[in-house]
Amino acid sequence: MAMLGKRRPPRAATGRVRRESGAHAPPRGEAADTLTIERLAHDGRGVARDPHGKTVFVDQALPGERVRIAVHRQRKRFDEAHVVECLEPSPQRVTPPCMYYGRCGGCDLQHLALEEQRTHKQRTLEELFTRQGLDLPAMQRLVGEGLGYRRRARLGVKCDAEGTPHLGFRARGSEHLVDIDHCMVLEPILADLIAPLRECLTTLEAPRRVGHIELLATAEGACVVIRQLRDVPGDETRWQRFAAERDITLIWQVGRDSPTQRWLHAPFGETLHVTLALDDTTLQLGCAPGDFLQINAEVNAQLVRTALRWLAPQGHERVLDLFAGVGNFTLALSPHVAAISGIEGSPAMVERLADNARRAGLHHVEAHQADLATRMPDVENVDWVVLDPPRGGAEALCRGLAEHPVEKVLYVSCDPAALARDTAHLVQGGYRIERAAVVDMFPHTAHLESMLLLTREVSRGRSMSAEREDHGQGP
C-alpha cells in the first residue's frame, strides 16, 4: 500500500525491443542489418531473408528496396523488423499524406502508391485461390477516393498520469494511444470533430469515465456516440451543450455491461439513416450505433450496383440474403425479384431490416433471425443465395450449399483466405466461378474485400440424390 497514489517506477528492460509512440529504434549497441526486400506479404509487410536464411517481415518496406532494418520481435520461424534507413527506394514508394502515419495503427500502406496497393490486393486474392487449386476469371476493381472515405470510426480515450485526456487511434499491435487532431481517411464532417472533441474532454469533470467515442456520418449529418462507463450528470450537460453548439446528433451510452442509451441532442429526431445510391433510386437504411455497415459509402454503392448487374434478375427469382444486416443487399434486390428473405443473427438488426422494407414500400421482403454459424437455412425453393459473412467466412453454409445447390451464389467477403476456402467447397459441389471483383473498401490499408458470383445448373424436378451422384458425391 506504500505506493498508493504514487507513480510506479519504470520496469526493468526485458531485452525485447519495444515501440514507443510508434517510433522504432534498434537496441543500443546493436547494428542494423541490410536486406533486400523480395516481395510483399499479404498483410502489406515486406518479406526478406537474413544472412542465415531466416524470413524477416519488415514494416513499411517495398519489393526491390535495399533497407537497413532492426528486429523488434524475434520468433522461432521468422523475425519482425522495421526500416531504419531506406538505401534504395522503390519507384512505387510515395510520401505518406498523413502526418501520423507510422505511429497511428489505422493505415499501413500509405507509403505505397494507391494503384499499386490495389494491384497488391488483387495478387493476394489470386495467390490464395491458387493455393486452393482454383482459377479466377478476369477481375473487376471497385474503387473510390483514397482519402475522406470512411464514414465510421471509433476513437480511443485515455487519461495520462496528470489526468490530461488523449484522443486518437491505437498504435498497431499496442495499447498505446496515438493522439491525433485530424484523420485524412475520415469523411470531412467527422474529421473536423476530432479537435473539438478533445477540447470538450478537457472540460469534463471525469474524463476517465469516458471509454471511447464513436463517429458516424449519416444522412442527417454527423453523429457522436459517447461510451460513458459511469453516469456523471455534470458531464452529461457538457456533452449536451457541445452537440447543441454544433447541431449534431449525440448519443450517450451509460454503463459497463448493459449500457442504457440516451439521446442528448437529436436535431433530426431519434433515428439514424445511411443512404445507398443505386442506378435508379436512392435508398435510406435506418440503423443504430453498433449495427454493421460497410465503412465506405461510395464503394459500397458500387458493390451493390455491380451485384445487381451480375445477378441480372428477371423478376421471378426467389432469394435468400444471409448475414443481411439492416438490408444493404436485401432492399436493393427486392424490387427486381419475386421474393427475398433477409436472415441476420442480431434480433435488433432484423427488426430494423423489416422496418426499412416497410418504409420503402417493399412488402414482399421477409426478415428472420437465425444463428447462421449453426443453422443451414432451407434452400429447397430458393434460386439464389447472397452471402456477406463476417471475417470468419461461411464454411458450414458453403458445405451445405454444395450438398443442396442453388442456381447462383453471390459471395461478398472481408477475408480473402476464408473466401478461397469456402469457394473450394462450392466448386467441389459443382459450382463455377463466373465473376470476380477486388473491392477497395479500405484504401491505404491491407484490408481486402472481394466479391464472387458462382453459378450451377440445378434441375428442380430431379431428386437431390441424383444431383449429388452427378457430381461424384455419392448417394
Short mmCIF file of N, CA, C and O in Angstrom, two decimals, residues 279-346:
data_model
loop_
_atom_site.label_atom_id
_atom_site.label_comp_id
_atom_site.label_asym_id
_atom_site.label_seq_id
_atom_site.Cartn_x
_atom_site.Cartn_y
_atom_site.Cartn_z
N ASP A 279 -28.64 2.69 -59.27
CA ASP A 279 -28.75 3.29 -60.60
C ASP A 279 -30.04 4.06 -60.79
O ASP A 279 -30.07 5.11 -61.44
N ASP A 280 -31.13 3.53 -60.21
CA ASP A 280 -32.44 4.13 -60.48
C ASP A 280 -33.10 4.75 -59.27
O ASP A 280 -34.18 5.35 -59.38
N THR A 281 -32.49 4.62 -58.09
CA THR A 281 -33.10 5.17 -56.88
C THR A 281 -32.04 5.29 -55.79
O THR A 281 -30.93 4.77 -55.92
N THR A 282 -32.38 6.00 -54.73
CA THR A 282 -31.53 6.08 -53.55
C THR A 282 -32.32 5.59 -52.35
O THR A 282 -33.40 6.12 -52.05
N LEU A 283 -31.81 4.57 -51.70
CA LEU A 283 -32.47 4.01 -50.53
C LEU A 283 -31.94 4.65 -49.26
O LEU A 283 -30.77 5.04 -49.18
N GLN A 284 -32.81 4.75 -48.27
CA GLN A 284 -32.40 5.17 -46.94
C GLN A 284 -32.57 3.99 -45.99
O GLN A 284 -33.67 3.44 -45.86
N LEU A 285 -31.47 3.60 -45.33
CA LEU A 285 -31.48 2.47 -44.42
C LEU A 285 -31.38 2.96 -42.99
O LEU A 285 -30.39 3.60 -42.61
N GLY A 286 -32.41 2.69 -42.20
CA GLY A 286 -32.35 3.02 -40.79
C GLY A 286 -31.31 2.16 -40.10
O GLY A 286 -31.16 0.97 -40.40
N CYS A 287 -30.58 2.73 -39.15
CA CYS A 287 -29.53 1.99 -38.45
C CYS A 287 -29.41 2.53 -37.04
O CYS A 287 -30.08 3.49 -36.66
N ALA A 288 -28.56 1.87 -36.25
CA ALA A 288 -28.31 2.28 -34.88
C ALA A 288 -26.85 2.07 -34.57
O ALA A 288 -26.16 1.30 -35.26
N PRO A 289 -26.31 2.75 -33.54
CA PRO A 289 -24.92 2.51 -33.15
C PRO A 289 -24.69 1.02 -32.90
O PRO A 289 -25.47 0.35 -32.24
N GLY A 290 -23.61 0.49 -33.46
CA GLY A 290 -23.30 -0.92 -33.29
C GLY A 290 -23.75 -1.80 -34.43
O GLY A 290 -23.27 -2.93 -34.57
N ASP A 291 -24.68 -1.33 -35.27
CA ASP A 291 -25.10 -2.11 -36.44
C ASP A 291 -23.94 -2.22 -37.42
O ASP A 291 -23.14 -1.29 -37.57
N PHE A 292 -23.90 -3.36 -38.14
CA PHE A 292 -22.90 -3.49 -39.19
C PHE A 292 -23.27 -2.62 -40.39
O PHE A 292 -24.39 -2.70 -40.90
N LEU A 293 -22.32 -1.81 -40.83
CA LEU A 293 -22.47 -1.00 -42.05
C LEU A 293 -21.14 -1.05 -42.79
O LEU A 293 -20.08 -0.99 -42.18
N GLN A 294 -21.19 -1.14 -44.11
CA GLN A 294 -19.96 -1.03 -44.87
C GLN A 294 -19.38 0.37 -44.65
O GLN A 294 -20.09 1.37 -44.69
N ILE A 295 -18.08 0.43 -44.42
CA ILE A 295 -17.44 1.64 -43.93
C ILE A 295 -17.33 2.72 -45.00
O ILE A 295 -17.21 3.90 -44.69
N ASN A 296 -17.35 2.32 -46.27
CA ASN A 296 -17.09 3.22 -47.38
C ASN A 296 -18.36 3.33 -48.22
O ASN A 296 -18.70 2.43 -48.98
N ALA A 297 -19.09 4.44 -48.09
CA ALA A 297 -20.40 4.57 -48.74
C ALA A 297 -20.29 4.54 -50.26
O ALA A 297 -21.11 3.90 -50.94
N GLU A 298 -19.28 5.20 -50.82
CA GLU A 298 -19.13 5.25 -52.27
C GLU A 298 -18.85 3.87 -52.85
O GLU A 298 -19.48 3.44 -53.83
N VAL A 299 -17.90 3.14 -52.26
CA VAL A 299 -17.55 1.82 -52.77
C VAL A 299 -18.65 0.82 -52.48
O VAL A 299 -18.92 -0.09 -53.28
N ASN A 300 -19.33 0.97 -51.34
CA ASN A 300 -20.47 0.08 -51.07
C ASN A 300 -21.55 0.22 -52.13
O ASN A 300 -22.13 -0.77 -52.58
N ALA A 301 -21.82 1.45 -52.57
CA ALA A 301 -22.82 1.64 -53.63
C ALA A 301 -22.38 0.95 -54.92
O ALA A 301 -23.18 0.31 -55.61
N GLN A 302 -21.08 1.05 -55.25
CA GLN A 302 -20.56 0.34 -56.42
C GLN A 302 -20.72 -1.17 -56.26
O GLN A 302 -21.06 -1.88 -57.21
N LEU A 303 -20.46 -1.66 -55.05
CA LEU A 303 -20.57 -3.08 -54.76
C LEU A 303 -21.98 -3.59 -55.02
O LEU A 303 -22.18 -4.61 -55.70
N VAL A 304 -22.97 -2.88 -54.50
CA VAL A 304 -24.36 -3.32 -54.65
C VAL A 304 -24.81 -3.19 -56.10
O VAL A 304 -25.49 -4.08 -56.64
N ARG A 305 -24.45 -2.08 -56.76
CA ARG A 305 -24.83 -1.92 -58.16
C ARG A 305 -24.21 -3.02 -59.03
O ARG A 305 -24.86 -3.57 -59.93
N THR A 306 -22.96 -3.37 -58.75
CA THR A 306 -22.30 -4.43 -59.51
C THR A 306 -22.97 -5.77 -59.25
O THR A 306 -23.16 -6.58 -60.18
N ALA A 307 -23.34 -6.02 -58.02
CA ALA A 307 -24.04 -7.27 -57.69
C ALA A 307 -25.34 -7.39 -58.48
O ALA A 307 -25.67 -8.47 -59.01
N LEU A 308 -26.08 -6.30 -58.59
CA LEU A 308 -27.33 -6.33 -59.36
C LEU A 308 -27.07 -6.64 -60.84
O LEU A 308 -27.81 -7.40 -61.47
N ARG A 309 -26.02 -6.05 -61.39
CA ARG A 309 -25.72 -6.31 -62.80
C ARG A 309 -25.28 -7.76 -63.01
O ARG A 309 -25.67 -8.39 -63.99
N TRP A 310 -24.45 -8.26 -62.11
CA TRP A 310 -24.00 -9.65 -62.24
C TRP A 310 -25.17 -10.63 -62.14
O TRP A 310 -25.25 -11.58 -62.91
N LEU A 311 -26.03 -10.41 -61.18
CA LEU A 311 -27.16 -11.34 -60.97
C LEU A 311 -28.19 -11.23 -62.09
O LEU A 311 -28.85 -12.22 -62.44
N ALA A 312 -28.38 -10.04 -62.62
CA ALA A 312 -29.32 -9.80 -63.74
C ALA A 312 -30.69 -10.42 -63.48
O ALA A 312 -31.15 -11.29 -64.21
N PRO A 313 -31.38 -9.99 -62.41
CA PRO A 313 -32.69 -10.59 -62.09
C PRO A 313 -33.71 -10.34 -63.19
O PRO A 313 -33.72 -9.30 -63.84
N GLN A 314 -34.59 -11.33 -63.37
CA GLN A 314 -35.64 -11.27 -64.39
C GLN A 314 -37.02 -11.10 -63.77
O GLN A 314 -38.01 -11.01 -64.50
N GLY A 315 -37.11 -11.08 -62.46
CA GLY A 315 -38.39 -10.83 -61.80
C GLY A 315 -39.05 -12.04 -61.19
O GLY A 315 -39.99 -11.90 -60.40
N HIS A 316 -38.57 -13.25 -61.49
CA HIS A 316 -39.22 -14.46 -60.97
C HIS A 316 -38.39 -15.16 -59.90
O HIS A 316 -38.82 -16.17 -59.34
N GLU A 317 -37.23 -14.63 -59.56
CA GLU A 317 -36.30 -15.34 -58.68
C GLU A 317 -36.71 -15.26 -57.21
O GLU A 317 -37.27 -14.27 -56.75
N ARG A 318 -36.38 -16.31 -56.49
CA ARG A 318 -36.58 -16.38 -55.02
C ARG A 318 -35.19 -16.38 -54.39
O ARG A 318 -34.36 -17.22 -54.73
N VAL A 319 -34.96 -15.46 -53.46
CA VAL A 319 -33.60 -15.17 -52.99
C VAL A 319 -33.53 -15.23 -51.47
O VAL A 319 -34.45 -14.79 -50.78
N LEU A 320 -32.39 -15.76 -50.97
CA LEU A 320 -32.03 -15.65 -49.56
C LEU A 320 -30.82 -14.74 -49.43
O LEU A 320 -29.81 -14.94 -50.13
N ASP A 321 -30.91 -13.74 -48.57
CA ASP A 321 -29.78 -12.86 -48.27
C ASP A 321 -29.32 -13.20 -46.86
O ASP A 321 -30.00 -12.87 -45.88
N LEU A 322 -28.18 -13.87 -46.74
CA LEU A 322 -27.67 -14.34 -45.45
C LEU A 322 -26.66 -13.35 -44.90
O LEU A 322 -25.84 -12.81 -45.64
N PHE A 323 -26.73 -13.11 -43.58
CA PHE A 323 -25.96 -12.04 -42.91
C PHE A 323 -26.42 -10.70 -43.50
O PHE A 323 -25.61 -9.88 -43.93
N ALA A 324 -27.71 -10.49 -43.48
CA ALA A 324 -28.33 -9.38 -44.24
C ALA A 324 -28.14 -8.03 -43.60
O ALA A 324 -28.36 -7.01 -44.26
N GLY A 325 -27.75 -7.96 -42.33
CA GLY A 325 -27.60 -6.66 -41.68
C GLY A 325 -28.91 -5.90 -41.67
O GLY A 325 -29.98 -6.46 -41.39
N VAL A 326 -28.86 -4.62 -41.98
CA VAL A 326 -30.07 -3.79 -42.00
C VAL A 326 -30.69 -3.72 -43.39
O VAL A 326 -31.63 -2.95 -43.62
N GLY A 327 -30.14 -4.52 -44.36
CA GLY A 327 -30.80 -4.61 -45.66
C GLY A 327 -30.00 -4.10 -46.83
O GLY A 327 -30.57 -3.78 -47.88
N ASN A 328 -28.69 -4.04 -46.74
CA ASN A 328 -27.85 -3.48 -47.80
C ASN A 328 -28.14 -4.13 -49.16
O ASN A 328 -28.36 -3.44 -50.15
N PHE A 329 -28.16 -5.46 -49.21
CA PHE A 329 -28.47 -6.17 -50.45
C PHE A 329 -29.95 -6.52 -50.55
O PHE A 329 -30.52 -6.51 -51.65
N THR A 330 -30.58 -6.82 -49.43
CA THR A 330 -31.98 -7.25 -49.45
C THR A 330 -32.87 -6.20 -50.11
O THR A 330 -33.67 -6.51 -51.00
N LEU A 331 -32.73 -4.96 -49.67
CA LEU A 331 -33.62 -3.92 -50.18
C LEU A 331 -33.28 -3.54 -51.62
O LEU A 331 -34.18 -3.18 -52.39
N ALA A 332 -32.02 -3.62 -51.98
CA ALA A 332 -31.63 -3.29 -53.35
C ALA A 332 -32.17 -4.33 -54.34
O ALA A 332 -32.59 -4.00 -55.45
N LEU A 333 -32.17 -5.59 -53.95
CA LEU A 333 -32.64 -6.66 -54.82
C LEU A 333 -34.17 -6.76 -54.87
O LEU A 333 -34.74 -7.20 -55.87
N SER A 334 -34.80 -6.38 -53.79
CA SER A 334 -36.23 -6.65 -53.62
C SER A 334 -37.11 -6.22 -54.79
O SER A 334 -37.97 -6.99 -55.23
N PRO A 335 -36.97 -5.02 -55.37
CA PRO A 335 -37.88 -4.63 -56.46
C PRO A 335 -37.71 -5.45 -57.73
O PRO A 335 -38.56 -5.40 -58.62
N HIS A 336 -36.64 -6.23 -57.82
CA HIS A 336 -36.30 -6.91 -59.08
C HIS A 336 -36.52 -8.42 -59.04
O HIS A 336 -36.26 -9.09 -60.04
N VAL A 337 -36.96 -8.96 -57.90
CA VAL A 337 -37.14 -10.40 -57.77
C VAL A 337 -38.55 -10.69 -57.24
O VAL A 337 -39.25 -9.78 -56.78
N ALA A 338 -38.94 -11.96 -57.30
CA ALA A 338 -40.29 -12.33 -56.85
C ALA A 338 -40.40 -12.35 -55.34
O ALA A 338 -41.44 -11.96 -54.78
N ALA A 339 -39.37 -12.79 -54.64
CA ALA A 339 -39.40 -12.87 -53.18
C ALA A 339 -37.99 -12.88 -52.65
O ALA A 339 -37.08 -13.44 -53.29
N ILE A 340 -37.79 -12.27 -51.51
CA ILE A 340 -36.46 -12.25 -50.89
C ILE A 340 -36.62 -12.28 -49.38
O ILE A 340 -37.49 -11.61 -48.81
N SER A 341 -35.78 -13.08 -48.71
CA SER A 341 -35.75 -13.16 -47.25
C SER A 341 -34.37 -12.78 -46.77
O SER A 341 -33.37 -13.35 -47.24
N GLY A 342 -34.32 -11.83 -45.86
CA GLY A 342 -33.06 -11.46 -45.23
C GLY A 342 -32.93 -12.16 -43.90
O GLY A 342 -33.84 -12.08 -43.06
N ILE A 343 -31.83 -12.85 -43.68
CA ILE A 343 -31.59 -13.57 -42.42
C ILE A 343 -30.37 -12.98 -41.75
O ILE A 343 -29.31 -12.80 -42.37
N GLU A 344 -30.50 -12.68 -40.47
CA GLU A 344 -29.46 -11.98 -39.72
C GLU A 344 -29.46 -12.53 -38.29
O GLU A 344 -30.50 -12.92 -37.77
N GLY A 345 -28.27 -12.56 -37.68
CA GLY A 345 -28.17 -13.10 -36.33
C GLY A 345 -28.64 -12.15 -35.24
O GLY A 345 -29.09 -12.59 -34.19
N SER A 346 -28.53 -10.84 -35.46
CA SER A 346 -28.89 -9.86 -34.44
C SER A 346 -30.38 -9.55 -34.49
O SER A 346 -30.88 -9.06 -35.51
#
